[in-house]
Amino acid sequence: MSVDYAAQTDTSLEVVKLGTHIGAQIDGVRLGGDLSAEAVASIRAALNEHKVIFFRGQQHLTEEGQYAFAQLLGSPTTPHPTVTSHGVRSLAIDSHTGRANSWHTDVTFVDRVPKASILRAVSLPSYGGSTTWASTVAAYAALPEPLKLLAENLRARHTNTYDYAARHNVDPTEDNKAYRAEFESAYYETEHPVVRVHPETGERALLLGHFVKQFVGLGKSESDALFRLFQDRVTRLEHTTRWNWTLGDVAIWDNRATQHYAIDDYDGAEHRKLTRITLAGDIPVGVDGRPSTIIAGNAEHYSVIDRIAA
Ligand SMILES: O=C(O)CCC(=O)C(=O)O
Ligand SMILES: [Fe+2]
C-alpha cells in the first residue's frame, strides 16, 4: 500500500515512553479500520521510535477489526508460512499448542521477514504470562567497535527446524508435538546478514534469535559461542521492556528492530490466547548492501515483499 508521509500526526494520541531504548504506551486512540490518516501516521512514527507500542482498553476489537486496522499499517501476510490457521486470518498464539519462551524475531527463516506483528490478548491466565521485547538496535549500538565490525561481516543461516528441545527443559505434550510437526512441515532456510539496515530509520540492528542455525563459514562450536555473545547483548535487561497483559490490550512491534520472549510463568491448566497478524516486510540488507538469500523454501504464498517502507 502507498504511504502518505506528509500526513500530519494526531496530537490527541498520548505517547508515554516506558524506557530509554524501547517501549511506549499509547493512550487516546480507539483502534480499528476507521482510524484517521493522522492517527495512523502517529502510530507509525511511534513504532519507528519506540520499537514496541502498547494500547490498553481495545476490548471492542474483533479479529475482523484487528485485520482492518492491520491493513492501515501495511499488507497483512497469511497467518504463517507453514501453520495453517483453519480459515481465520490471524495466527492463534495459544498456550495449548506451545509457549514462545525463547528469544526470537518472528519468521526469520524466510527471506521476506515480516516488518511488524500486531498481537491482541483474547484470554489470559490469572497471573503471569507477560511478554518481553528487546531492542536489537540498542544492542548493536552498545557494541564495542571491534564487535560491531565482526557482526557487520557475519551472515547467519536461519531455519524453521531450529533446536527447540535444546532451549526447553520440559517434555512436549501431544498438542505441542502436533504443532511442531506442522511448523516444520515444509523446510525453510534463509541466509541473512547479522546486521541489517532498517529500511525506514536507517538504524543498524542485530538480526538473530532462535531460528539461527549457524554463522556462515564458521564451525558449529565457534558459531554457537559467537551466537551466545551477541544474543546476550540483545537480551540485556537495559535493552528490554516487559508488558503485563490485560484483556483488550494490543501490542505492535517492529520486527526489524526487536526480539521477544513470552514468559512461561502461569499454571499449565490455565488458558492463554492471543491473536497475531503480521505485516509483510522487505528483504533484509546488510551494511555492505548485500540482501538476504534463500537457501530453501518459497515463501511467496505467505507474504508479498513490501518494498515500500511502512
Ligand atoms: O505469547 C506471546 O506473548 C508472544 C508469542 C510470540 O512469539 C508471537 O506472538 O510472535
Ligand atoms: Fe513471536
GROMACS .gro file of C-alpha atoms and ligand atoms in nm:
model
  321
    1MET     CA    1   0.000   0.000   0.000
    2SER     CA    2   0.116   0.355  -0.056
    3VAL     CA    3   0.227   0.568   0.232
    4ASP     CA    4   0.136   0.925   0.290
    5TYR     CA    5   0.446   1.054   0.464
    6ALA     CA    6   0.307   1.404   0.450
    7ALA     CA    7   0.020   1.309   0.678
    8GLN     CA    8   0.015   1.517   0.992
    9THR     CA    9   0.028   1.331   1.317
   10ASP     CA   10  -0.267   1.324   1.554
   11THR     CA   11  -0.187   1.526   1.864
   12SER     CA   12  -0.470   1.370   2.065
   13LEU     CA   13  -0.269   1.048   2.090
   14GLU     CA   14  -0.065   1.040   2.407
   15VAL     CA   15   0.266   0.853   2.383
   16VAL     CA   16   0.411   0.754   2.720
   17LYS     CA   17   0.767   0.627   2.698
   18LEU     CA   18   0.844   0.317   2.906
   19GLY     CA   19   1.225   0.304   2.885
   20THR     CA   20   1.528   0.469   2.728
   21HIS     CA   21   1.565   0.224   2.441
   22ILE     CA   22   1.234   0.053   2.388
   23GLY     CA   23   0.863   0.064   2.461
   24ALA     CA   24   0.581   0.317   2.478
   25GLN     CA   25   0.216   0.305   2.578
   26ILE     CA   26  -0.023   0.494   2.355
   27ASP     CA   27  -0.344   0.633   2.501
   28GLY     CA   28  -0.631   0.825   2.349
   29VAL     CA   29  -0.699   0.611   2.044
   30ARG     CA   30  -0.963   0.350   1.957
   31LEU     CA   31  -0.800   0.105   1.716
   32GLY     CA   32  -0.991  -0.014   1.410
   33GLY     CA   33  -1.019   0.013   1.035
   34ASP     CA   34  -1.164   0.361   1.057
   35LEU     CA   35  -0.864   0.546   1.203
   36SER     CA   36  -0.774   0.883   1.054
   37ALA     CA   37  -0.461   0.921   0.840
   38GLU     CA   38  -0.323   1.143   1.116
   39ALA     CA   39  -0.369   0.876   1.382
   40VAL     CA   40  -0.208   0.613   1.156
   41ALA     CA   41   0.086   0.848   1.094
   42SER     CA   42   0.128   0.895   1.468
   43ILE     CA   43   0.126   0.520   1.527
   44ARG     CA   44   0.385   0.462   1.254
   45ALA     CA   45   0.610   0.732   1.395
   46ALA     CA   46   0.577   0.591   1.748
   47LEU     CA   47   0.658   0.240   1.624
   48ASN     CA   48   0.973   0.358   1.447
   49GLU     CA   49   1.089   0.545   1.754
   50HIS     CA   50   0.991   0.307   2.036
   51LYS     CA   51   1.011  -0.036   1.857
   52VAL     CA   52   0.717  -0.180   2.051
   53ILE     CA   53   0.399   0.008   2.138
   54PHE     CA   54   0.110  -0.090   2.361
   55PHE     CA   55  -0.257   0.003   2.366
   56ARG     CA   56  -0.486  -0.067   2.660
   57GLY     CA   57  -0.864  -0.095   2.654
   58GLN     CA   58  -0.923  -0.219   2.298
   59GLN     CA   59  -1.190  -0.471   2.403
   60HIS     CA   60  -1.412  -0.362   2.113
   61LEU     CA   61  -1.168  -0.518   1.863
   62THR     CA   62  -1.274  -0.840   1.694
   63GLU     CA   63  -1.050  -1.041   1.466
   64GLU     CA   64  -1.202  -0.850   1.173
   65GLY     CA   65  -1.132  -0.519   1.341
   66GLN     CA   66  -0.775  -0.622   1.416
   67TYR     CA   67  -0.733  -0.716   1.049
   68ALA     CA   68  -0.886  -0.392   0.922
   69PHE     CA   69  -0.656  -0.195   1.150
   70ALA     CA   70  -0.356  -0.401   1.033
   71GLN     CA   71  -0.436  -0.309   0.673
   72LEU     CA   72  -0.390   0.057   0.758
   73LEU     CA   73  -0.033  -0.012   0.868
   74GLY     CA   74   0.071  -0.239   0.580
   75SER     CA   75  -0.005  -0.558   0.391
   76PRO     CA   76  -0.109  -0.842   0.623
   77THR     CA   77   0.061  -1.173   0.548
   78THR     CA   78  -0.123  -1.505   0.560
   79PRO     CA   79  -0.109  -1.630   0.919
   80HIS     CA   80   0.215  -1.828   0.884
   81PRO     CA   81   0.436  -1.994   0.618
   82THR     CA   82   0.357  -2.345   0.749
   83VAL     CA   83   0.099  -2.328   1.029
   84THR     CA   84  -0.249  -2.336   0.878
   85SER     CA   85  -0.498  -2.134   1.076
   86HIS     CA   86  -0.808  -2.317   0.954
   87GLY     CA   87  -0.970  -2.032   0.772
   88VAL     CA   88  -0.908  -1.748   1.014
   89ARG     CA   89  -0.690  -1.459   0.913
   90SER     CA   90  -0.480  -1.434   1.226
   91LEU     CA   91  -0.239  -1.676   1.390
   92ALA     CA   92  -0.356  -1.813   1.724
   93ILE     CA   93  -0.088  -1.783   1.990
   94ASP     CA   94  -0.235  -2.049   2.213
   95SER     CA   95  -0.086  -2.198   2.530
   96HIS     CA   96  -0.239  -2.534   2.440
   97THR     CA   97  -0.012  -2.572   2.139
   98GLY     CA   98   0.308  -2.401   2.253
   99ARG     CA   99   0.473  -2.128   2.452
  100ALA     CA  100   0.719  -1.892   2.285
  101ASN     CA  101   0.954  -1.875   2.582
  102SER     CA  102   1.266  -1.837   2.376
  103TRP     CA  103   1.410  -1.517   2.229
  104HIS     CA  104   1.329  -1.466   1.864
  105THR     CA  105   1.233  -1.233   1.584
  106ASP     CA  106   0.923  -1.360   1.403
  107VAL     CA  107   0.956  -1.579   1.091
  108THR     CA  108   1.324  -1.508   1.017
  109PHE     CA  109   1.357  -1.841   0.836
  110VAL     CA  110   1.207  -1.682   0.522
  111ASP     CA  111   1.363  -1.412   0.306
  112ARG     CA  112   1.074  -1.165   0.345
  113VAL     CA  113   1.085  -1.124   0.722
  114PRO     CA  114   0.762  -0.956   0.836
  115LYS     CA  115   0.808  -0.591   0.927
  116ALA     CA  116   0.569  -0.589   1.222
  117SER     CA  117   0.343  -0.807   1.433
  118ILE     CA  118   0.015  -0.699   1.593
  119LEU     CA  119  -0.085  -0.906   1.894
  120ARG     CA  120  -0.421  -0.886   2.076
  121ALA     CA  121  -0.498  -1.050   2.410
  122VAL     CA  122  -0.807  -1.273   2.395
  123SER     CA  123  -0.777  -1.498   2.701
  124LEU     CA  124  -0.530  -1.457   2.986
  125PRO     CA  125  -0.415  -1.658   3.287
  126SER     CA  126  -0.488  -1.521   3.633
  127TYR     CA  127  -0.121  -1.437   3.686
  128GLY     CA  128   0.199  -1.442   3.482
  129GLY     CA  129   0.217  -1.472   3.104
  130SER     CA  130   0.373  -1.135   3.032
  131THR     CA  131   0.588  -1.077   2.725
  132THR     CA  132   0.929  -0.911   2.697
  133TRP     CA  133   1.075  -0.732   2.395
  134ALA     CA  134   1.438  -0.634   2.334
  135SER     CA  135   1.572  -0.364   2.105
  136THR     CA  136   1.818  -0.512   1.857
  137VAL     CA  137   1.907  -0.155   1.757
  138ALA     CA  138   2.015  -0.069   2.112
  139ALA     CA  139   2.207  -0.399   2.126
  140TYR     CA  140   2.402  -0.313   1.811
  141ALA     CA  141   2.461   0.047   1.917
  142ALA     CA  142   2.609  -0.061   2.252
  143LEU     CA  143   2.863  -0.300   2.095
  144PRO     CA  144   3.228  -0.202   2.118
  145GLU     CA  145   3.372  -0.112   1.776
  146PRO     CA  146   3.555  -0.445   1.715
  147LEU     CA  147   3.236  -0.641   1.780
  148LYS     CA  148   3.036  -0.409   1.553
  149LEU     CA  149   3.284  -0.483   1.275
  150LEU     CA  150   3.267  -0.855   1.343
  151ALA     CA  151   2.886  -0.858   1.339
  152GLU     CA  152   2.869  -0.649   1.023
  153ASN     CA  153   3.083  -0.905   0.845
  154LEU     CA  154   2.887  -1.210   0.955
  155ARG     CA  155   2.592  -1.377   0.790
  156ALA     CA  156   2.374  -1.642   0.952
  157ARG     CA  157   2.152  -1.924   0.831
  158HIS     CA  158   1.803  -1.927   0.986
  159THR     CA  159   1.570  -2.230   0.968
  160ASN     CA  160   1.228  -2.333   1.097
  161THR     CA  161   1.376  -2.658   1.234
  162TYR     CA  162   1.587  -2.489   1.499
  163ASP     CA  163   1.683  -2.693   1.802
  164TYR     CA  164   1.369  -2.647   2.008
  165ALA     CA  165   1.449  -2.921   2.261
  166ALA     CA  166   1.784  -2.765   2.347
  167ARG     CA  167   1.610  -2.449   2.465
  168HIS     CA  168   1.325  -2.611   2.659
  169ASN     CA  169   1.355  -2.834   2.959
  170VAL     CA  170   1.008  -2.986   2.967
  171ASP     CA  171   0.867  -3.280   2.777
  172PRO     CA  172   0.633  -3.172   2.496
  173THR     CA  173   0.262  -3.262   2.513
  174GLU     CA  174   0.079  -3.428   2.222
  175ASP     CA  175  -0.059  -3.085   2.122
  176ASN     CA  176   0.291  -2.938   2.132
  177LYS     CA  177   0.420  -3.221   1.910
  178ALA     CA  178   0.138  -3.177   1.657
  179TYR     CA  179   0.202  -2.801   1.637
  180ARG     CA  180   0.574  -2.861   1.598
  181ALA     CA  181   0.514  -3.113   1.316
  182GLU     CA  182   0.301  -2.858   1.131
  183PHE     CA  183   0.557  -2.584   1.195
  184GLU     CA  184   0.824  -2.800   1.031
  185SER     CA  185   0.601  -2.944   0.756
  186ALA     CA  186   0.795  -2.757   0.488
  187TYR     CA  187   1.163  -2.675   0.521
  188TYR     CA  188   1.280  -2.315   0.508
  189GLU     CA  189   1.631  -2.184   0.529
  190THR     CA  190   1.749  -1.830   0.461
  191GLU     CA  191   2.084  -1.658   0.491
  192HIS     CA  192   2.061  -1.313   0.649
  193PRO     CA  193   2.319  -1.050   0.736
  194VAL     CA  194   2.376  -1.040   1.114
  195VAL     CA  195   2.348  -0.662   1.099
  196ARG     CA  196   2.063  -0.531   0.889
  197VAL     CA  197   1.999  -0.171   0.793
  198HIS     CA  198   1.646  -0.071   0.885
  199PRO     CA  199   1.469   0.037   0.565
  200GLU     CA  200   1.284   0.325   0.729
  201THR     CA  201   1.501   0.460   1.008
  202GLY     CA  202   1.841   0.367   0.862
  203GLU     CA  203   1.935   0.229   1.203
  204ARG     CA  204   2.151  -0.082   1.225
  205ALA     CA  205   2.004  -0.379   1.409
  206LEU     CA  206   2.125  -0.728   1.501
  207LEU     CA  207   1.925  -0.994   1.316
  208LEU     CA  208   1.950  -1.313   1.523
  209GLY     CA  209   1.710  -1.506   1.752
  210HIS     CA  210   1.624  -1.873   1.795
  211PHE     CA  211   1.581  -1.958   1.428
  212VAL     CA  212   1.956  -1.915   1.374
  213LYS     CA  213   2.124  -2.243   1.287
  214GLN     CA  214   2.482  -2.134   1.222
  215PHE     CA  215   2.700  -1.846   1.111
  216VAL     CA  216   2.826  -1.885   0.757
  217GLY     CA  217   3.188  -2.004   0.732
  218LEU     CA  218   3.224  -2.099   1.099
  219GLY     CA  219   3.222  -2.437   1.266
  220LYS     CA  220   2.933  -2.528   1.493
  221SER     CA  221   3.106  -2.470   1.829
  222GLU     CA  222   3.256  -2.132   1.737
  223SER     CA  223   2.927  -2.033   1.579
  224ASP     CA  224   2.741  -2.125   1.898
  225ALA     CA  225   2.985  -1.928   2.112
  226LEU     CA  226   2.953  -1.616   1.897
  227PHE     CA  227   2.575  -1.651   1.882
  228ARG     CA  228   2.565  -1.656   2.262
  229LEU     CA  229   2.785  -1.347   2.279
  230PHE     CA  230   2.560  -1.142   2.050
  231GLN     CA  231   2.233  -1.279   2.189
  232ASP     CA  232   2.343  -1.185   2.541
  233ARG     CA  233   2.387  -0.829   2.416
  234VAL     CA  234   2.034  -0.828   2.274
  235THR     CA  235   1.872  -0.956   2.593
  236ARG     CA  236   2.049  -0.727   2.840
  237LEU     CA  237   1.771  -0.605   3.062
  238GLU     CA  238   1.850  -0.242   2.979
  239HIS     CA  239   1.757  -0.319   2.617
  240THR     CA  240   1.420  -0.467   2.710
  241THR     CA  241   1.069  -0.377   2.816
  242ARG     CA  242   0.810  -0.610   2.970
  243TRP     CA  243   0.436  -0.593   2.927
  244ASN     CA  244   0.182  -0.734   3.175
  245TRP     CA  245  -0.124  -0.807   2.965
  246THR     CA  246  -0.483  -0.722   3.050
  247LEU     CA  247  -0.775  -0.825   2.829
  248GLY     CA  248  -0.821  -0.596   2.532
  249ASP     CA  249  -0.454  -0.496   2.515
  250VAL     CA  250  -0.283  -0.472   2.178
  251ALA     CA  251   0.095  -0.475   2.124
  252ILE     CA  252   0.265  -0.387   1.797
  253TRP     CA  253   0.633  -0.446   1.746
  254ASP     CA  254   0.877  -0.354   1.475
  255ASN     CA  255   1.001  -0.700   1.381
  256ARG     CA  256   1.303  -0.542   1.208
  257ALA     CA  257   1.430  -0.390   1.530
  258THR     CA  258   1.331  -0.630   1.809
  259GLN     CA  259   1.327  -0.979   1.953
  260HIS     CA  260   1.068  -1.102   2.202
  261TYR     CA  261   1.009  -1.375   2.461
  262ALA     CA  262   0.678  -1.492   2.609
  263ILE     CA  263   0.730  -1.570   2.977
  264ASP     CA  264   0.601  -1.913   3.074
  265ASP     CA  265   0.517  -1.844   3.438
  266TYR     CA  266   0.149  -1.941   3.457
  267ASP     CA  267  -0.013  -2.270   3.553
  268GLY     CA  268  -0.036  -2.537   3.285
  269ALA     CA  269  -0.409  -2.567   3.343
  270GLU     CA  270  -0.471  -2.201   3.261
  271HIS     CA  271  -0.550  -2.095   2.908
  272ARG     CA  272  -0.368  -1.806   2.744
  273LYS     CA  273  -0.459  -1.699   2.394
  274LEU     CA  274  -0.366  -1.404   2.178
  275THR     CA  275  -0.422  -1.345   1.808
  276ARG     CA  276  -0.139  -1.226   1.588
  277ILE     CA  277  -0.137  -1.059   1.249
  278THR     CA  278   0.198  -0.998   1.081
  279LEU     CA  279   0.263  -0.733   0.818
  280ALA     CA  280   0.470  -0.800   0.508
  281GLY     CA  281   0.828  -0.676   0.517
  282ASP     CA  282   1.113  -0.636   0.275
  283ILE     CA  283   1.425  -0.850   0.220
  284PRO     CA  284   1.686  -0.752   0.480
  285VAL     CA  285   2.001  -0.579   0.356
  286GLY     CA  286   2.338  -0.579   0.528
  287VAL     CA  287   2.573  -0.289   0.588
  288ASP     CA  288   2.756  -0.389   0.268
  289GLY     CA  289   2.432  -0.364   0.069
  290ARG     CA  290   2.402  -0.741   0.027
  291PRO     CA  291   2.047  -0.872   0.066
  292SER     CA  292   1.943  -1.195   0.234
  293THR     CA  293   1.934  -1.504   0.014
  294ILE     CA  294   1.704  -1.805   0.008
  295ILE     CA  295   1.870  -2.140   0.070
  296ALA     CA  296   1.549  -2.349   0.078
  297GLY     CA  297   1.174  -2.291   0.060
  298ASN     CA  298   0.949  -2.048  -0.120
  299ALA     CA  299   0.754  -1.802   0.096
  300GLU     CA  300   0.551  -1.640  -0.182
  301HIS     CA  301   0.226  -1.788  -0.051
  302TYR     CA  302   0.299  -1.643   0.292
  303SER     CA  303   0.375  -1.285   0.212
  304VAL     CA  304   0.433  -1.027  -0.056
  305ILE     CA  305   0.761  -0.836  -0.039
  306ASP     CA  306   0.674  -0.492   0.091
  307ARG     CA  307   0.934  -0.273  -0.072
  308ILE     CA  308   0.755   0.041   0.034
  309ALA     CA  309   0.865   0.146   0.375
  310ALA     CA  310   0.599   0.150   0.650
  311LIG     O1  311   0.284  -1.526   2.357
  311LIG     C1  312   0.332  -1.414   2.341
  311LIG     O2  313   0.319  -1.322   2.423
  311LIG     C2  314   0.411  -1.384   2.217
  311LIG     C3  315   0.425  -1.504   2.131
  311LIG     C4  316   0.503  -1.477   2.007
  311LIG     O3  317   0.618  -1.510   1.997
  311LIG     C5  318   0.438  -1.406   1.896
  311LIG     O4  319   0.323  -1.367   1.908
  311LIG     O5  320   0.504  -1.385   1.795
  312FE      FE  321   0.699  -1.440   1.813
   0.00000   0.00000   0.00000
